[in-house]
PDB file of C-alpha atoms in Angstrom:
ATOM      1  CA  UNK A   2      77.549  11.166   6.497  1.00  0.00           C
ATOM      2  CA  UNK A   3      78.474  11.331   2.975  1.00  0.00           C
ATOM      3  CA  UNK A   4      78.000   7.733   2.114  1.00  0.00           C
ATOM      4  CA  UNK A   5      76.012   5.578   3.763  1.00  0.00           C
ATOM      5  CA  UNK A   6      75.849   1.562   2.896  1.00  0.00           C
ATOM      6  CA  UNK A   7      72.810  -0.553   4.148  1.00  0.00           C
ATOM      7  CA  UNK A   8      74.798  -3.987   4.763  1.00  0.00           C
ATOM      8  CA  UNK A   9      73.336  -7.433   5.646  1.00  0.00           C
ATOM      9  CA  UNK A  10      73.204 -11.089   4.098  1.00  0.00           C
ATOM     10  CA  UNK A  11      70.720 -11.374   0.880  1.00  0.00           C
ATOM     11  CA  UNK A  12      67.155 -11.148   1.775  1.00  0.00           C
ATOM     12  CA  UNK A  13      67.059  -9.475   5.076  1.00  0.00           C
ATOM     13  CA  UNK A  14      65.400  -5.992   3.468  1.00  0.00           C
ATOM     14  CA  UNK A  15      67.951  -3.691   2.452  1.00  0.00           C
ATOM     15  CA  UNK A  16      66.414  -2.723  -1.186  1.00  0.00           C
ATOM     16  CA  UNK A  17      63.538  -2.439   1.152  1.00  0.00           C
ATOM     17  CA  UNK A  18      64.726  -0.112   3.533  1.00  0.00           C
ATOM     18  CA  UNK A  19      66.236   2.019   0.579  1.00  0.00           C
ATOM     19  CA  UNK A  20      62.968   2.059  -1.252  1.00  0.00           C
ATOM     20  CA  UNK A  21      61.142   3.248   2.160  1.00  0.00           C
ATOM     21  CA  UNK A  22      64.148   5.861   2.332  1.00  0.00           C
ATOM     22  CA  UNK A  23      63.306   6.858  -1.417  1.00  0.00           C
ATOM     23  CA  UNK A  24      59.555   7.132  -0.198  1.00  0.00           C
ATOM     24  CA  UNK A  25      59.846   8.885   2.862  1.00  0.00           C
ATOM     25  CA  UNK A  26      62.049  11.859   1.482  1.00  0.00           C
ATOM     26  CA  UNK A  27      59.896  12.374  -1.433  1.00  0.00           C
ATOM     27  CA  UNK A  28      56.773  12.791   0.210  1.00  0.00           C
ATOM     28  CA  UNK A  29      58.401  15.581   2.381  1.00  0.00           C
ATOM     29  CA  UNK A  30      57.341  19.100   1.890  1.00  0.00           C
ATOM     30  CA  UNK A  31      60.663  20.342   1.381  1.00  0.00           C
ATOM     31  CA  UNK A  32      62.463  17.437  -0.062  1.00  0.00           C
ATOM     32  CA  UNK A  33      66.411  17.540   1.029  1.00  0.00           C
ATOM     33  CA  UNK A  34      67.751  16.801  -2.287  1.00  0.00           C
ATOM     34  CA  UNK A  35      67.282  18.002  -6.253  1.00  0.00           C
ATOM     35  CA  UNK A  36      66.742  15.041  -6.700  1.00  0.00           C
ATOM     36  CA  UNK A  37      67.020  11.160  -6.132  1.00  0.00           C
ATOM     37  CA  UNK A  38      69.033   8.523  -8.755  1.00  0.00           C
ATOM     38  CA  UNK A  39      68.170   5.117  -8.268  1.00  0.00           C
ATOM     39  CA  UNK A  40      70.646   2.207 -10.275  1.00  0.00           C
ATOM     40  CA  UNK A  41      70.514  -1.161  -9.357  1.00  0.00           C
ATOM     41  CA  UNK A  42      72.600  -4.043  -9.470  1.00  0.00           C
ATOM     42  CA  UNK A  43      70.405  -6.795  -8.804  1.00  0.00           C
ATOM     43  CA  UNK A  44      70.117  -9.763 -11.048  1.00  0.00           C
ATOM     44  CA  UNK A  45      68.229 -12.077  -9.375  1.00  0.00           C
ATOM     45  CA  UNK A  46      64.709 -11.602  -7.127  1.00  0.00           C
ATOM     46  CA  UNK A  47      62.702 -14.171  -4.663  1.00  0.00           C
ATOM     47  CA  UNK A  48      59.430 -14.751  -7.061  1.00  0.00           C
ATOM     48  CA  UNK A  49      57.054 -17.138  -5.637  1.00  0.00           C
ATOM     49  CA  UNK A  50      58.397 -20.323  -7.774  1.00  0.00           C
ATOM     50  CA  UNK A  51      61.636 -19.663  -6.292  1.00  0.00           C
ATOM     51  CA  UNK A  52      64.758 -17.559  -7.305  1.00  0.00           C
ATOM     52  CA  UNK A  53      64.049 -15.347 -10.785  1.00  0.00           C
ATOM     53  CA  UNK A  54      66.592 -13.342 -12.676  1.00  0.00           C
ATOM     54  CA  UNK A  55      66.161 -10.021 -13.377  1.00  0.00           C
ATOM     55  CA  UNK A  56      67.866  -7.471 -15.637  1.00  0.00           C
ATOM     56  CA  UNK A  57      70.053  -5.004 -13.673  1.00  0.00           C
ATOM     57  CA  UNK A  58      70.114  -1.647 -14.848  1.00  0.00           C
ATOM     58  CA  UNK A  59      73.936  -1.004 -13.034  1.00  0.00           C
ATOM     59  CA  UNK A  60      76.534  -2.656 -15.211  1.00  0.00           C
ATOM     60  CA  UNK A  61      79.054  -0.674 -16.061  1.00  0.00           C
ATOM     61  CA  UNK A  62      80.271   2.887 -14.681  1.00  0.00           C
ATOM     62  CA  UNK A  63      78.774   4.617 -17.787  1.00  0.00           C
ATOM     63  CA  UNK A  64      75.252   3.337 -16.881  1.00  0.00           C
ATOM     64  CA  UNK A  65      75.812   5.234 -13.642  1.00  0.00           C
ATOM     65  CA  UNK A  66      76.146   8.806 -15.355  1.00  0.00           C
ATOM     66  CA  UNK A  67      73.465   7.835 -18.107  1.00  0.00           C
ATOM     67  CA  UNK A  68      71.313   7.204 -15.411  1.00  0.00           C
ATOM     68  CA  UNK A  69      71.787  10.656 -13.806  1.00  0.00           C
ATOM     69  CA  UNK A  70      71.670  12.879 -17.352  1.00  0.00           C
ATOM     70  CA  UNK A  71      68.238  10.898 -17.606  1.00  0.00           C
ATOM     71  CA  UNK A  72      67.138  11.900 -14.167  1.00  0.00           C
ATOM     72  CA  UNK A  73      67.873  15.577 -15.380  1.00  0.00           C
ATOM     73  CA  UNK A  74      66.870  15.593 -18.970  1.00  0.00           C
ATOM     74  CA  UNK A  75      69.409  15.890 -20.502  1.00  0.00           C
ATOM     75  CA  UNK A  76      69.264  13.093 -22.896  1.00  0.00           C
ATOM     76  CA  UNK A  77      71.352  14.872 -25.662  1.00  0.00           C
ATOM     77  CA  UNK A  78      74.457  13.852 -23.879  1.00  0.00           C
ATOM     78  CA  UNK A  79      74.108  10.330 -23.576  1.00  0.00           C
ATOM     79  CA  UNK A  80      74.886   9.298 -26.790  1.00  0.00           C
ATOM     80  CA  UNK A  81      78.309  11.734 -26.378  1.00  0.00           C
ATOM     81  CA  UNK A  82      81.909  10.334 -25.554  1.00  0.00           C
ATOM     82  CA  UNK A  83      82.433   9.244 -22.171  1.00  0.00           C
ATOM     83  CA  UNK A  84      84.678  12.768 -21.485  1.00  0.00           C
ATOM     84  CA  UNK A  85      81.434  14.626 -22.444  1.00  0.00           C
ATOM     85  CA  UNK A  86      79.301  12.829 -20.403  1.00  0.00           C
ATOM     86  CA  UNK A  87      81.579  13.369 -17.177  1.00  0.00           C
ATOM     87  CA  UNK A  88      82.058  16.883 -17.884  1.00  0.00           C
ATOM     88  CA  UNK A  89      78.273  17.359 -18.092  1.00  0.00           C
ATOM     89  CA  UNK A  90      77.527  15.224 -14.937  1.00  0.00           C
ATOM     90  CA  UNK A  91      80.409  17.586 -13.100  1.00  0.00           C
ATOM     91  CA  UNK A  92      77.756  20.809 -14.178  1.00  0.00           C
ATOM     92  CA  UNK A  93      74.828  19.042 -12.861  1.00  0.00           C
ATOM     93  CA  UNK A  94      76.343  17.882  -9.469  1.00  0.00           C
ATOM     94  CA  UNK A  95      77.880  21.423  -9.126  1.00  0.00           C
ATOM     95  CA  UNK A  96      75.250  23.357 -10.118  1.00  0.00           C
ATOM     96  CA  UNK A  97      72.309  21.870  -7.573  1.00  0.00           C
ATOM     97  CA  UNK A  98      72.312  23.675  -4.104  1.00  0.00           C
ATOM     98  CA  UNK A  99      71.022  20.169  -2.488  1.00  0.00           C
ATOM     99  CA  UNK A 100      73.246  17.847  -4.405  1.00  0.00           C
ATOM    100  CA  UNK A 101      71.454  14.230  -5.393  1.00  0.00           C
ATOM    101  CA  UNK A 102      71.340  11.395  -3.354  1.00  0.00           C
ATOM    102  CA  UNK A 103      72.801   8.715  -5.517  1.00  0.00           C
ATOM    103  CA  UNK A 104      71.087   4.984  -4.823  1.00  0.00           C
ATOM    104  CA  UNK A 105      73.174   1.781  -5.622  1.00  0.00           C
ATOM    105  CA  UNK A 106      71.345  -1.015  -5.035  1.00  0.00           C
ATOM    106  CA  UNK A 107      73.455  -4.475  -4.623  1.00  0.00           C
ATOM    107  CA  UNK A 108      76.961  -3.013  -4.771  1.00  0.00           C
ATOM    108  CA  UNK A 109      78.529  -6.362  -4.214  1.00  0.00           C
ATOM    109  CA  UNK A 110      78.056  -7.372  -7.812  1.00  0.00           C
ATOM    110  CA  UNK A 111      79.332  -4.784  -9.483  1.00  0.00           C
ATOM    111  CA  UNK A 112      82.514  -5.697 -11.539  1.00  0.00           C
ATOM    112  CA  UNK A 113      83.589  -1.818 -12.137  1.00  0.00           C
ATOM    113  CA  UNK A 114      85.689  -0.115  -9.981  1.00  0.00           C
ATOM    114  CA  UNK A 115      85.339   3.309 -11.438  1.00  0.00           C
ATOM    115  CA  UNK A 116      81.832   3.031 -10.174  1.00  0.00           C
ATOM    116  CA  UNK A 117      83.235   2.730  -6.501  1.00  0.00           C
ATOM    117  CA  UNK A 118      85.386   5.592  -7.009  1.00  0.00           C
ATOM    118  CA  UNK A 119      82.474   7.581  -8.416  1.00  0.00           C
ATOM    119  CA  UNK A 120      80.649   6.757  -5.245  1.00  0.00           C
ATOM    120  CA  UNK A 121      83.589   7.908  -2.988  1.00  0.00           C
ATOM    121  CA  UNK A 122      84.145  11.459  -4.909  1.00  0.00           C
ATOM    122  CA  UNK A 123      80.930  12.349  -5.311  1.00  0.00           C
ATOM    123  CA  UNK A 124      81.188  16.221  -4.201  1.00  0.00           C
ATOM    124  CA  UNK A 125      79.307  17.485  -1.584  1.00  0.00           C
ATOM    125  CA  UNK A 126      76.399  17.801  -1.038  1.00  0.00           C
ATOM    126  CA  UNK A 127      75.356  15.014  -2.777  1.00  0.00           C
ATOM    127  CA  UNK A 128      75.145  12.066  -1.306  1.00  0.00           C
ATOM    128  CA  UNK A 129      75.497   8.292  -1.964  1.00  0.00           C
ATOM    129  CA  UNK A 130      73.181   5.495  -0.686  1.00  0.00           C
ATOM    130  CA  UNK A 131      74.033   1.659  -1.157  1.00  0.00           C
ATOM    131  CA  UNK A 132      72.994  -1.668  -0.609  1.00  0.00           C
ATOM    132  CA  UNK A 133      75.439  -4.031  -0.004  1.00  0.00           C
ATOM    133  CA  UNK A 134      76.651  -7.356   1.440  1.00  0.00           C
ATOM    134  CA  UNK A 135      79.961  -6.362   2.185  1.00  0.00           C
ATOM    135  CA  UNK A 136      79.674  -2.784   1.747  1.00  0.00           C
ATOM    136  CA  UNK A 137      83.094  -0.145   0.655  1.00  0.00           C
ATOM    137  CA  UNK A 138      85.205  -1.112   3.556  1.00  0.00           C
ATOM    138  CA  UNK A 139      85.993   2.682   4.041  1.00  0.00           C
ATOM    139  CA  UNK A 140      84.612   6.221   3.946  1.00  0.00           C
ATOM    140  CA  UNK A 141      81.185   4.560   4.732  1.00  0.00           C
ATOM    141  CA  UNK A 142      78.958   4.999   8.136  1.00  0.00           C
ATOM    142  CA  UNK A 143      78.030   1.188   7.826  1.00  0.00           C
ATOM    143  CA  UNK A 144      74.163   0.701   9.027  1.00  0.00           C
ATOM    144  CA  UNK A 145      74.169  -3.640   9.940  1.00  0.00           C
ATOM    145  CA  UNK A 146      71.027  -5.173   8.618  1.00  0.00           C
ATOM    146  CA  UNK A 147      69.952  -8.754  11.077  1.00  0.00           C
ATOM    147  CA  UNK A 148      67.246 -10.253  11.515  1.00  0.00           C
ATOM    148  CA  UNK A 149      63.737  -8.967  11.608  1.00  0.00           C
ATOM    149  CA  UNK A 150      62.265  -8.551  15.287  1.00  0.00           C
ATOM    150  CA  UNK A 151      59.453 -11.027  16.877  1.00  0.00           C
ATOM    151  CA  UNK A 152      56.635  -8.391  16.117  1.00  0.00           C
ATOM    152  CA  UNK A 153      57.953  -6.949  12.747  1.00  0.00           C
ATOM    153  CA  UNK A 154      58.549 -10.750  11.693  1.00  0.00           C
ATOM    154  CA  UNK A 155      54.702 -11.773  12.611  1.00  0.00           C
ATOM    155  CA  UNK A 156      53.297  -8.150  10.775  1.00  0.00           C
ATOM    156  CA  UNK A 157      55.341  -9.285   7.535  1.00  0.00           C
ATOM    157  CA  UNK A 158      54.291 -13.139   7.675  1.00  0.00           C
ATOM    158  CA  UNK A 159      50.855 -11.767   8.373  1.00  0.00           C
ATOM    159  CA  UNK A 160      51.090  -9.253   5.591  1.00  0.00           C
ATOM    160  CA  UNK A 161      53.151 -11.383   2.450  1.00  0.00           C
ATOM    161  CA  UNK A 162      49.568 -14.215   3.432  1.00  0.00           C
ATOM    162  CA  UNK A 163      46.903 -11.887   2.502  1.00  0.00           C
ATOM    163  CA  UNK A 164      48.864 -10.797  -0.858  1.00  0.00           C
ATOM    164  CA  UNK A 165      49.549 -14.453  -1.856  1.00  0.00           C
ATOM    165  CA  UNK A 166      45.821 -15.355  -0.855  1.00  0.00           C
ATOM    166  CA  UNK A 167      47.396 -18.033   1.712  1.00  0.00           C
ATOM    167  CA  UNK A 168      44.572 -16.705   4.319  1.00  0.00           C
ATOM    168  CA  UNK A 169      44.619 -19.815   6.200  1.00  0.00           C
ATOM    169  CA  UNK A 170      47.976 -18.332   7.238  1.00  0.00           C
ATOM    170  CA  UNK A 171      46.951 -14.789   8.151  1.00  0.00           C
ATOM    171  CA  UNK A 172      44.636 -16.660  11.005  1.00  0.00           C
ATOM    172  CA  UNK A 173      47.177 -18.652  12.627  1.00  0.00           C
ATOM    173  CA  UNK A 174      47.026 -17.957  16.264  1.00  0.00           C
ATOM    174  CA  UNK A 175      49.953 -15.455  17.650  1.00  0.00           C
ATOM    175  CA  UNK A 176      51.540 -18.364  19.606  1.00  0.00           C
ATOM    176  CA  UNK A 177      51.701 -20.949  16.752  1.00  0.00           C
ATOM    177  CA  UNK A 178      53.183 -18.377  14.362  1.00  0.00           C
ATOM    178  CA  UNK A 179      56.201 -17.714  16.931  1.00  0.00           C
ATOM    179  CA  UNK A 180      57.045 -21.138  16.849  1.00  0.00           C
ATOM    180  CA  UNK A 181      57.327 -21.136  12.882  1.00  0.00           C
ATOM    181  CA  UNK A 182      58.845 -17.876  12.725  1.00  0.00           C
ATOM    182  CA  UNK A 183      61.697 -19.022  15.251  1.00  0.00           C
ATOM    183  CA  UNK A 184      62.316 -21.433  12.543  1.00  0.00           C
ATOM    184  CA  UNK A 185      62.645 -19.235   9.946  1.00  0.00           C
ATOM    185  CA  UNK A 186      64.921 -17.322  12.374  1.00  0.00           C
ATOM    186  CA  UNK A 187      62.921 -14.212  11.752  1.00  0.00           C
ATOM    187  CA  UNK A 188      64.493 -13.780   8.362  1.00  0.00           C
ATOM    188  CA  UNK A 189      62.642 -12.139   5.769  1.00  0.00           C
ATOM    189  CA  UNK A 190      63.632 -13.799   2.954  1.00  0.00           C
ATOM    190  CA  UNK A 191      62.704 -17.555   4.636  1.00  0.00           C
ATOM    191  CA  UNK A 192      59.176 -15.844   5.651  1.00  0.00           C
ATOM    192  CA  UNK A 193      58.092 -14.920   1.640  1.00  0.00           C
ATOM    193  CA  UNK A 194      59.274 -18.256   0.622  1.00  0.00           C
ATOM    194  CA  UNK A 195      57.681 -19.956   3.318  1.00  0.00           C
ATOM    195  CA  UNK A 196      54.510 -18.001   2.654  1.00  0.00           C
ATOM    196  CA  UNK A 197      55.300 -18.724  -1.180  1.00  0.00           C
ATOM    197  CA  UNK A 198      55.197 -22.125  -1.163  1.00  0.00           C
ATOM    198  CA  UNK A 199      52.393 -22.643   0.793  1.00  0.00           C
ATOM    199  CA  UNK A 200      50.483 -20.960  -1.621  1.00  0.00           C
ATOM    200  CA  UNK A 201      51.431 -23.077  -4.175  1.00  0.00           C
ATOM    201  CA  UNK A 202      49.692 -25.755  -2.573  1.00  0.00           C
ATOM    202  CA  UNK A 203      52.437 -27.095   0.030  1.00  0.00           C
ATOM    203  CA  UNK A 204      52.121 -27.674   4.266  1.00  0.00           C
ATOM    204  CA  UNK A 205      53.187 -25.381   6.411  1.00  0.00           C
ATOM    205  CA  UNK A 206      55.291 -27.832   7.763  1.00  0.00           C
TER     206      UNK A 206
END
């Protein structure tokens, strides 16, 4: 599939996934692409106060090919009219024998269409990644994002505890934690706040 979108409701994982994806294929031996172009459109994160903003680096569809002529060097031509730059991202995406696999992280922001018509030309065999809410609607193999399952849920709570220091959380007996996680519905996003506030200083309960 050409273009693949990672769709779910904010905070069930899917920057998380992607970054895993990211991991995975660069560790390989032979890695599938010539390489990997990560933009994001997030402007807001889960910090442990609550919800933070955050600078995206995905604004506009010029940031897109800046992004890529950075990923190859070729830093000359982003200062160049946006003609130039489009020519020169044409060489580099027909030039590669593996293509790129382009990353957009939180599509559902992003104002520019000429970014989503980017994403559905890109010319084979590149490929485009995304992370989105609602995802294109077409030429997309859609991958749903739910809830996390009863184990995976208890291995995260477990896991976000020991980084935040809340270790009186990390021992809670298998049983107990179901019954909490059920209320958080298995949803990542409930589970690091939960685990946030508590260490801050607040009950469980």
């Amino acid at each position: 599939d050409r273009v693949v979108t990672i769709a779910g409701a904010g905070g069930v994982g899917k920057t998380a996934i992607a970054h895993r994806i990211c991991r995975d294929l660069l560790m390989k031996d032979a890695m599938p692409f010539d390489a990997i172009v990560w933009v994001s459109a997030k402007e807001e994160k889960l910090g442990v106060d609550g919800i933070e903003p955050l600078e995206p680096t995905l604004q506009t569809y010029e940031n897109v090919l800046d992004r890529i002529l950075e990923t190859f060097g070729w830093f000359e031509e982003i200062g160049k009219s946006l003609p130039e730059k489009e020519e020169a991202i044409e060489l580099i995406l027909r030039a590669g024998d593996r293509g790129i696999l382009l990353i957009v992280d939180n599509l559902e922001t992003i104002r520019d269409k000429r970014i989503i018509e980017f994403i559905k030309d890109i010319p084979p065999p590149s490929k485009a990644l995304i992370t989105s809410r609602v995802g294109l609607g077409e030429v997309e193999r859609r991958y749903p994002l739910k809830e996390m399952k009863p184990k995976d849920a208890a291995v995260l709570f477990r896991t976000v505890a020991k980084e935040k220091g809340a270790g009186n959380l990390s021992g809670l007996k298998d049983e107990t934690l179901e019954t909490y996680l059920q209320m958080m519905s298995y949803y990542p996003l409930a589970i690091k706040w939960v685990v946030g506030q508590v260490a801050l200083g607040k009950g469980l309960n």
